[in-house]
Short mmCIF file of C-alpha atoms in Angstrom, two decimals:
data_model
loop_
_atom_site.label_atom_id
_atom_site.label_comp_id
_atom_site.label_asym_id
_atom_site.label_seq_id
_atom_site.Cartn_x
_atom_site.Cartn_y
_atom_site.Cartn_z
CA ASP A 356 5.83 23.54 8.01
CA LYS A 357 5.27 19.85 8.83
CA LEU A 358 3.15 17.90 11.27
CA ILE A 359 4.11 14.27 11.74
CA TYR A 360 2.01 11.50 13.22
CA LEU A 361 3.81 8.28 14.04
CA SER A 362 1.13 5.64 14.16
CA ARG A 363 0.57 1.94 13.71
CA TYR A 364 -0.67 2.68 10.19
CA PRO A 365 1.66 3.09 7.21
CA GLY A 366 -0.53 5.83 5.70
CA ILE A 367 -3.74 5.98 3.68
CA TYR A 368 -4.20 2.68 1.87
CA THR A 369 -4.93 2.90 -1.85
CA ASP A 370 -7.68 0.28 -1.59
CA GLU A 371 -9.31 -2.19 0.74
CA THR A 372 -6.64 -4.86 0.08
CA ARG A 373 -4.20 -2.69 2.08
CA SER A 374 -1.29 -3.58 -0.16
CA ASP A 375 -0.06 -0.04 -0.85
CA VAL A 376 -0.46 3.52 0.43
CA TYR A 377 -0.84 6.85 -1.29
CA PRO A 378 2.46 8.76 -1.08
CA ARG A 379 0.44 11.99 -0.93
CA SER A 380 -3.16 13.08 -0.92
CA THR A 381 -4.88 16.44 -1.12
CA SER A 382 -7.43 17.48 1.47
CA GLU A 383 -10.12 17.22 -1.21
CA ASP A 384 -9.09 13.62 -1.97
CA VAL A 385 -9.13 12.77 1.74
CA GLU A 386 -12.66 14.16 2.08
CA GLU A 387 -13.81 11.92 -0.78
CA LEU A 388 -12.09 8.87 0.71
CA LYS A 389 -13.75 9.52 4.08
CA LYS A 390 -17.14 9.29 2.35
CA THR A 391 -16.46 6.05 0.51
CA ARG A 392 -14.04 4.11 2.69
CA HIS A 393 -14.41 2.61 6.14
CA PHE A 394 -11.42 3.72 8.21
CA PRO A 395 -10.81 2.55 11.77
CA GLU A 396 -11.87 5.13 14.35
CA ASP A 397 -8.33 5.83 15.58
CA PHE A 398 -7.12 6.32 12.00
CA MET A 399 -10.01 8.75 11.40
CA ASP A 400 -8.61 10.80 14.28
CA TYR A 401 -5.27 11.06 12.43
CA LEU A 402 -7.03 12.04 9.21
CA ASN A 403 -9.18 14.67 10.90
CA HIS A 404 -6.18 16.18 12.68
CA CYS A 405 -4.24 16.24 9.41
CA MET A 406 -7.13 17.96 7.65
CA ASP A 407 -7.47 20.55 10.43
CA ALA A 408 -3.74 21.23 10.30
CA VAL A 409 -3.51 21.80 6.54
CA HIS A 410 -6.60 24.00 6.59
CA GLN A 411 -5.03 26.10 9.34
CA GLY A 412 -1.80 26.69 7.42
CA VAL A 413 0.46 23.68 8.00
CA ASN A 414 2.09 22.80 4.64
CA ARG A 415 2.21 19.06 5.17
CA ALA A 416 0.73 16.56 7.60
CA HIS A 417 2.39 13.15 7.49
CA ILE A 418 1.01 9.82 8.67
CA LEU A 419 3.90 7.40 9.11
CA ASP A 420 4.26 3.90 10.48
CA GLY A 421 6.09 4.46 13.75
CA ARG A 422 7.09 0.80 13.86
CA ILE A 423 9.54 1.26 10.98
CA GLU A 424 13.08 1.99 12.06
CA HIS A 425 14.37 5.32 10.67
CA VAL A 426 10.96 6.20 9.21
CA LEU A 427 11.52 9.97 9.47
CA PRO A 428 14.67 10.13 7.31
CA ILE A 429 13.09 7.67 4.88
CA GLU A 430 10.05 9.93 4.52
CA PHE A 431 11.96 13.18 4.24
CA PHE A 432 14.99 12.17 2.19
CA SER A 433 13.64 9.71 -0.35
CA ILE A 434 11.51 10.31 -3.44
CA ASP A 435 8.82 7.75 -2.57
CA GLY A 436 8.75 8.41 1.17
CA ALA A 437 7.45 5.99 3.76
CA GLY A 438 3.86 7.02 4.39
CA THR A 439 1.17 9.43 3.26
CA VAL A 440 1.52 13.19 3.30
CA VAL A 441 -1.67 15.26 3.30
CA ILE A 442 -1.46 18.61 1.53
CA ARG A 443 -4.07 21.28 1.04
CA ASP A 444 -3.93 21.16 -2.76
CA GLU A 445 -1.57 20.52 -5.67
CA ARG A 446 -0.32 24.14 -5.57
CA THR A 447 1.62 23.27 -2.39
CA LEU A 448 3.76 20.62 -4.06
CA TYR A 449 7.51 21.00 -3.85
CA GLN A 450 9.45 21.31 -7.10
CA HIS A 451 10.71 17.72 -7.03
CA GLU A 452 7.13 16.46 -6.62
CA LEU A 453 5.83 17.99 -9.85
#
């Protein structure tokens, strides 16, 4: 159901200022961002693995900052989460995310 990457990145930044991250992004949105944004090579690996996973049936692929203490419960048990979750499309949203 979930694939989790603990990285040195807090998720997909909303812009080049790196002040905030998207709480979730669809695979289509990620493809567009990859065309317009310069991501570090190691972060591109995370994105590509997340995309492969959701296209092969994984519901959610999370990119979380592994340097944050208790990042997993924060991501899973809070409304805002702690990183970016990649989903295939909006049809895979959970009820509380609508």
